[in-house]
Short mmCIF file of C-alpha atoms and ligand atoms in Angstrom, two decimals:
data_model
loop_
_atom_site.label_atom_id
_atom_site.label_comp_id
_atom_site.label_asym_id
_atom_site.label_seq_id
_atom_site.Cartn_x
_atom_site.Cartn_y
_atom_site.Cartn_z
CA UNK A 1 132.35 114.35 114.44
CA UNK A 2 133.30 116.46 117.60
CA UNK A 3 135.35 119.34 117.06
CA UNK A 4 138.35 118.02 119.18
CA UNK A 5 138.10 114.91 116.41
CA UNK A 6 137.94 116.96 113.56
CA UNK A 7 141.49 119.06 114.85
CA UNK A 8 142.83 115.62 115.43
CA UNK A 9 142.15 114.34 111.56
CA UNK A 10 143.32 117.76 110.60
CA UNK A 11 147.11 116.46 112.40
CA UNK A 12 146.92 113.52 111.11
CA UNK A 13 146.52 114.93 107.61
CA UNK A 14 149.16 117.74 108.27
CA UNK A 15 151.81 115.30 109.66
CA UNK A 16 151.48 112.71 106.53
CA UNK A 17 152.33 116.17 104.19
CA UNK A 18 155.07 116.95 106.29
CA UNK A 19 156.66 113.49 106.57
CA UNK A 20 156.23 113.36 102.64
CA UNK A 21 157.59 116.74 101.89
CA UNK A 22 160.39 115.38 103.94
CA UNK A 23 161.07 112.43 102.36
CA UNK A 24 163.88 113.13 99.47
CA UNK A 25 163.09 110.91 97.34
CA UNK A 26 159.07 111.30 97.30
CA UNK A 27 159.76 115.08 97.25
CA UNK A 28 162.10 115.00 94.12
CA UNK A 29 159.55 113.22 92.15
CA UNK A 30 157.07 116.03 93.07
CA UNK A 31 159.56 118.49 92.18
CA UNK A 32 160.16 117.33 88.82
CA UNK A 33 156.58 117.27 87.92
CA UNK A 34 156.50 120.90 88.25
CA UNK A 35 155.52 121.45 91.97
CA UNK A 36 157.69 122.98 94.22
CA UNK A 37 157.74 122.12 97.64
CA UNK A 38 159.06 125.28 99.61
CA UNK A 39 156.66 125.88 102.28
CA UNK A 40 157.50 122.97 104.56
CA UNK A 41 158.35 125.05 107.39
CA UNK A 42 155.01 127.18 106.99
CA UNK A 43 153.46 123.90 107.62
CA UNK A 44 155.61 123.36 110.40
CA UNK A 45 154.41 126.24 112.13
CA UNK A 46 150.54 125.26 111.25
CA UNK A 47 151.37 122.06 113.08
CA UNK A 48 152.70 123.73 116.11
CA UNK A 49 149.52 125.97 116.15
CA UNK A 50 146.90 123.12 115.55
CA UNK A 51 148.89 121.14 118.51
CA UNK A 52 148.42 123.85 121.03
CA UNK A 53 144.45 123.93 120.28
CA UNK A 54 144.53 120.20 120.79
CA UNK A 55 143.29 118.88 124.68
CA UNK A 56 146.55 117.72 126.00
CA UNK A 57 145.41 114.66 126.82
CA UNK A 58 144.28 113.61 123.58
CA UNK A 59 147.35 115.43 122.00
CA UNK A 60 149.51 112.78 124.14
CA UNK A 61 147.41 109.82 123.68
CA UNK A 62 148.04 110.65 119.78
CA UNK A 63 151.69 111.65 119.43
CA UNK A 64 152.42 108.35 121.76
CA UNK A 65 150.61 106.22 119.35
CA UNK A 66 152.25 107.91 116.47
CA UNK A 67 155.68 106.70 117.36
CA UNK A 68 154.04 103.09 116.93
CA UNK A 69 151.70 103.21 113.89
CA UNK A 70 151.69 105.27 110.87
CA UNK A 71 147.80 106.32 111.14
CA UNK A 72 146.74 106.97 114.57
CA UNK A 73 143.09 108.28 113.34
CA UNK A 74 141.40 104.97 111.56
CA UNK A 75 138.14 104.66 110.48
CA UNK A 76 135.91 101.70 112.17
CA UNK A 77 133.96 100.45 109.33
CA UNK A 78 131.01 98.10 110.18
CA UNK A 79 132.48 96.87 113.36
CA UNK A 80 135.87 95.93 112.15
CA UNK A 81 138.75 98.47 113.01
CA UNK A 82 140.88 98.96 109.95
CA UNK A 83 144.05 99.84 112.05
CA UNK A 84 143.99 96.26 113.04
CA UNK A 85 141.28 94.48 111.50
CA UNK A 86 140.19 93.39 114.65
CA UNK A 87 136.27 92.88 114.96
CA UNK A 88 135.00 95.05 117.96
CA UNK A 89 131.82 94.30 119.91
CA UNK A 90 129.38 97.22 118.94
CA UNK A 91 129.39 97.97 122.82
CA UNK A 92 132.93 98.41 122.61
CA UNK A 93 133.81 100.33 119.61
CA UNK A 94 131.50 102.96 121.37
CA UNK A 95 133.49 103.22 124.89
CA UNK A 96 135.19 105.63 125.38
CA UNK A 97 138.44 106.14 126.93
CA UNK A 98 138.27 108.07 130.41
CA UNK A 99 138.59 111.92 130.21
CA UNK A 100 138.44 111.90 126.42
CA UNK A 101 136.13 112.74 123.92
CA UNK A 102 137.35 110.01 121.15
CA UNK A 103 136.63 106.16 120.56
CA UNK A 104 139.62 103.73 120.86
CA UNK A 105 139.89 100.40 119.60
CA UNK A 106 139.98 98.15 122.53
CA UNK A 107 142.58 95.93 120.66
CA UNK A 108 145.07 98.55 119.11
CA UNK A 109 144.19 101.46 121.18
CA UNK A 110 143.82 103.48 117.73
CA UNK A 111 141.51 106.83 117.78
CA UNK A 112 138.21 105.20 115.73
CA UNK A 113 135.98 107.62 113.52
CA UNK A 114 133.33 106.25 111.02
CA UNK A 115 134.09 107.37 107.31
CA UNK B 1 141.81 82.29 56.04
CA UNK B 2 144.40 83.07 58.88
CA UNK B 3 142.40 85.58 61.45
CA UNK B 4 143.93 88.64 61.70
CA UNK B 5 145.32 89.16 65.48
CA UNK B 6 143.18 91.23 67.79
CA UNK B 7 144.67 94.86 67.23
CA UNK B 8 147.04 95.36 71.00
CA UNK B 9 145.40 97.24 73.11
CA UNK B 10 147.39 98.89 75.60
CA UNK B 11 146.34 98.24 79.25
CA UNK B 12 145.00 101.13 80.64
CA UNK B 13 146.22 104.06 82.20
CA UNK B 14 146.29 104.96 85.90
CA UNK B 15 143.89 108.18 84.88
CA UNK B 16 141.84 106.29 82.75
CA UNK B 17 140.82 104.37 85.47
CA UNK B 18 140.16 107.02 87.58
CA UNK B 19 138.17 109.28 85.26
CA UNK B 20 134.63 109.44 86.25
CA UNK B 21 131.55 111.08 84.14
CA UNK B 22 129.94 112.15 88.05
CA UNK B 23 133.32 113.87 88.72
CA UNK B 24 133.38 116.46 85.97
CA UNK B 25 132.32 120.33 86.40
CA UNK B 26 132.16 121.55 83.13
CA UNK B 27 132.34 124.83 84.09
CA UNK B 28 133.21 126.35 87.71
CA UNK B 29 131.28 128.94 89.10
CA UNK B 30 134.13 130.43 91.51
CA UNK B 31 136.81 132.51 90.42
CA UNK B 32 139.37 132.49 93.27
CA UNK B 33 141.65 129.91 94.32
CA UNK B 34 140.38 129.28 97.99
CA UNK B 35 136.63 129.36 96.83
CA UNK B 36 137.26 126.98 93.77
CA UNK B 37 138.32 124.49 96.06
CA UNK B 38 135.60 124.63 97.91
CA UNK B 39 133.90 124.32 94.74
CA UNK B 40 135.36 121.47 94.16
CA UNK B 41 135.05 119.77 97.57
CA UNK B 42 131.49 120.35 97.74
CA UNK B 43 131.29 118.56 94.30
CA UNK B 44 133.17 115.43 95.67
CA UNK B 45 130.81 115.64 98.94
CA UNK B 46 127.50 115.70 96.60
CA UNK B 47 129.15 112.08 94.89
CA UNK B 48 129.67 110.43 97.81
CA UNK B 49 133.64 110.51 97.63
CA UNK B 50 133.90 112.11 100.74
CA UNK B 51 131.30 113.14 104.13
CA UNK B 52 133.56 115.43 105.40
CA UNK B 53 134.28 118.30 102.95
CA UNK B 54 135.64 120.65 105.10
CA UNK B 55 138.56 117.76 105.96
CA UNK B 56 139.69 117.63 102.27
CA UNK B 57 138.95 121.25 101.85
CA UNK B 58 141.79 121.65 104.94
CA UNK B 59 144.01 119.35 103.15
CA UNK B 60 144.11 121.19 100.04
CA UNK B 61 144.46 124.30 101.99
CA UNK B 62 147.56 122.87 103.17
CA UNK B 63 149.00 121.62 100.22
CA UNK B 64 149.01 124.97 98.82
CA UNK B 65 150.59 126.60 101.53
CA UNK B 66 153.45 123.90 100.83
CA UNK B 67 153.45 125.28 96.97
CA UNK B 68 150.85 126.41 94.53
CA UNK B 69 149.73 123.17 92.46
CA UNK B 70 149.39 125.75 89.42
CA UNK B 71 151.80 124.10 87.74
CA UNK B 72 151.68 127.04 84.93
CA UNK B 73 149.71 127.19 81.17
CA UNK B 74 146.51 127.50 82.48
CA UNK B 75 146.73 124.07 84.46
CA UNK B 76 146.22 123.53 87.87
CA UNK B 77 146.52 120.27 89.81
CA UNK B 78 145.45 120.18 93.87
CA UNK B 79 145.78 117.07 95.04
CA UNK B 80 146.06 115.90 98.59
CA UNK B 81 145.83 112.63 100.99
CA UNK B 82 142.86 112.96 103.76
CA UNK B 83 142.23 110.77 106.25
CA UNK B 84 138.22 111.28 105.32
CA UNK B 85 138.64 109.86 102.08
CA UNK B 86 137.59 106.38 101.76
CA UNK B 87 139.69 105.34 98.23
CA UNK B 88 141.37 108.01 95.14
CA UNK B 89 139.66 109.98 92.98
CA UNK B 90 140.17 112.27 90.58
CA UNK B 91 137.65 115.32 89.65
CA UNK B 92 138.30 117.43 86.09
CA UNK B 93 136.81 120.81 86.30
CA UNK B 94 137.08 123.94 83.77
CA UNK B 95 136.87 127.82 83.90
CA UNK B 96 136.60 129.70 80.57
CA UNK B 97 136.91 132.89 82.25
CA UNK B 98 140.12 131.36 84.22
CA UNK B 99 140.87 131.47 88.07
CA UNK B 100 143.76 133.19 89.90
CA UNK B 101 145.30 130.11 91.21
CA UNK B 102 149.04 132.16 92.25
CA UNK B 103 150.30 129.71 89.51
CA UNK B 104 154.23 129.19 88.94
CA UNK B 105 153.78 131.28 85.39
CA UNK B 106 150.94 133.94 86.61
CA UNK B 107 148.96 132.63 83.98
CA UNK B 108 145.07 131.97 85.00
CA UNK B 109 143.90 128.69 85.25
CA UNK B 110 141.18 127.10 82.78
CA UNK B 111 142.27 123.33 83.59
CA UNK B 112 141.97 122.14 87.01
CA UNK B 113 142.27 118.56 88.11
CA UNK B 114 142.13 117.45 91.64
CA UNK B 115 142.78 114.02 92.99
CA UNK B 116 142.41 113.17 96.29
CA UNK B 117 143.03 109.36 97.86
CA UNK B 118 142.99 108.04 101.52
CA UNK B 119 146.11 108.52 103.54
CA UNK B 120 148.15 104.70 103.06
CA UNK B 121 151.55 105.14 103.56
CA UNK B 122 152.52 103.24 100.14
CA UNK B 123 150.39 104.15 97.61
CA UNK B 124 152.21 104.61 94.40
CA UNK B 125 149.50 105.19 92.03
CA UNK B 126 148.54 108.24 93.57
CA UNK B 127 152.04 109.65 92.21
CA UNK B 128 151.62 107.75 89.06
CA UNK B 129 148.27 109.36 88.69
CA UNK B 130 149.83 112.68 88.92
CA UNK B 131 152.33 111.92 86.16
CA UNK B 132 149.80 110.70 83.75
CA UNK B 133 147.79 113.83 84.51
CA UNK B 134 150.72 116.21 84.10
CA UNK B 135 151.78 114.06 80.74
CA UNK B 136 148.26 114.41 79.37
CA UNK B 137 148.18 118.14 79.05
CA UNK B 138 152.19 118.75 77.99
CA UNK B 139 150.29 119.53 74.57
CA UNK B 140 148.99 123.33 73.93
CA UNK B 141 146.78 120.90 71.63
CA UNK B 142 145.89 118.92 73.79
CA UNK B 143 144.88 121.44 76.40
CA UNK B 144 142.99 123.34 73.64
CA UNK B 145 140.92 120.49 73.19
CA UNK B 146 140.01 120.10 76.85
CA UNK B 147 138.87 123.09 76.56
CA UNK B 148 136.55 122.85 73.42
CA UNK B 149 135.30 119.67 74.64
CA UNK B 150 131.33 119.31 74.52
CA UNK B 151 131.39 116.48 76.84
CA UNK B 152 132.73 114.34 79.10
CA UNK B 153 132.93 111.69 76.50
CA UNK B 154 135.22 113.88 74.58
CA UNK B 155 137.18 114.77 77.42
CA UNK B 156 137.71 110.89 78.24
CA UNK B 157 139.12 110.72 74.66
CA UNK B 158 141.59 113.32 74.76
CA UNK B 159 143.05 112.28 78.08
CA UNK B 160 143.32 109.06 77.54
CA UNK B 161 144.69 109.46 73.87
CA UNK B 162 147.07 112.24 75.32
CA UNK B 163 148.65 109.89 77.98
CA UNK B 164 148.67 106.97 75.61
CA UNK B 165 150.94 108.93 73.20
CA UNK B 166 153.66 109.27 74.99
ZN1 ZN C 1 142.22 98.39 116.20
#
């Protein structure tokens, strides 16, 4: 996994904490387990940090896609994409967009990575 | 002569399904919060649960920059959602000596269970699975006999038995 990859599955994972954190009523039920939840802005800032480190492309490419699908980052598994469950010729799960250093699905678009 | 009816057996639990004999580190060897978690990552890594180890090990990071998951009497509970984690699982691991895990209670930590599962939007057994844990060791009893436990065996026993109870 290249490193730009590896920042991107690290955004992924930071924004689904976030968005949870966020959520009342997931929050409250953390809360009343006994876990606190009071460093949601410290992970704010970790986002904003991890963005800027990001190639700006790629950073685009992924925060457009996120406003459309709830995982941008989906692993390719065989050669079935499991943001779509679309087959994908083995030539084609390999291509890679232009400029970038990531797979995309050539049905969904989705960033691919094998698990 | 009537049969006597099958005694009920409850269906099982969320964590009883999720404990695993391969996912159990009698004792850890680190001491400090950061390095037990890589501790514990590594362990996951050597089972297969995950390839990328310094992923989860981010995760976790996180999650306790969001709040410590030392929940207080010796019990700690990481748990996080990682996009390099193919399905949930959930690891048990012990310290005699007791880590430094910047718990709610400043109490060391001598329990420590970490679950980790894939990141699906809807997944309510992951929450579930972190109610049954937090239910299991409500006992000092309970969390006693963790402790004392030769095996995992034992350890399946008391967790299961401790969830069941209430
Ligand atoms: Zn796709």
């Amino acid at each position: 996994m290249n490193e730009q990859l590896q920042m991107l599955v690290a955004l992924q994972d930071l924004d689904l904490m976030i968005r949870e954190a966020k959520d009342p009523e997931r929050a409250n039920r953390e809360e009343e387990l006994g876990f606190p939840l009071d460093g949601v802005v410290k992970l704010e800032r970790t986002r904003e940090r991890l963005a800027k480190q990001l190639d700006e492309r790629l950073l685009q490419m992924y925060e457009r896609m996120s406003r459309r699908y709830a995982r941008v980052v989906v692993p390719v598994e065989g050669s079935v994409c499991l943001g779509c469950f679309m087959g994908l010729p083995t030539a084609a799960s390999h291509r890679r967009t232009s400029g970038t250093t990531v797979d995309n699905c050539e049905n969904c678009g989705r960033i691919l990575y094998r698990l | 002569m009537p049969t006597a009816p099958i005694a009920e057996r409850k269906p099982a639990t969320h964590l009883e399904n999720h404990l695993r004999a391969d996912l159990f580190i009698p004792e850890l060897k680190a001491k400090k919060k950061l390095a037990v978690l890589e501790e514990l990552t590594a362990h996951l890594a050597e089972r297969k649960v995950t390839r990328h180890p310094e992923a989860v090990l981010e995760v976790l990071r996180q999650r306790e920059a969001l709040g410590s998951t030392g929940i207080g009497k010796g019990i700690a509970i990481p748990h996080g959602r990682s996009t390099m984690v193919a399905e949930r699982a959930v690891l048990f691991a012990r310290s005699s000596r007791g880590i430094d895990f910047e718990a709610a209670d400043s109490l060391p930590v001598h329990l420590c269970f970490l679950i980790v599962a894939p990141p699906m939007e809807q997944d309510p057994i992951y929450l579930r699975l972190l109610a049954d844990i937090v239910k299991s060791v409500r006992l000092a009893r309970a969390r006693q006999r963790l402790l004392e436990a030769p095996d995992f065996e034992s350890v399946r026993e008391i967790l299961t038995a401790s969830v069941a109870r209430e």
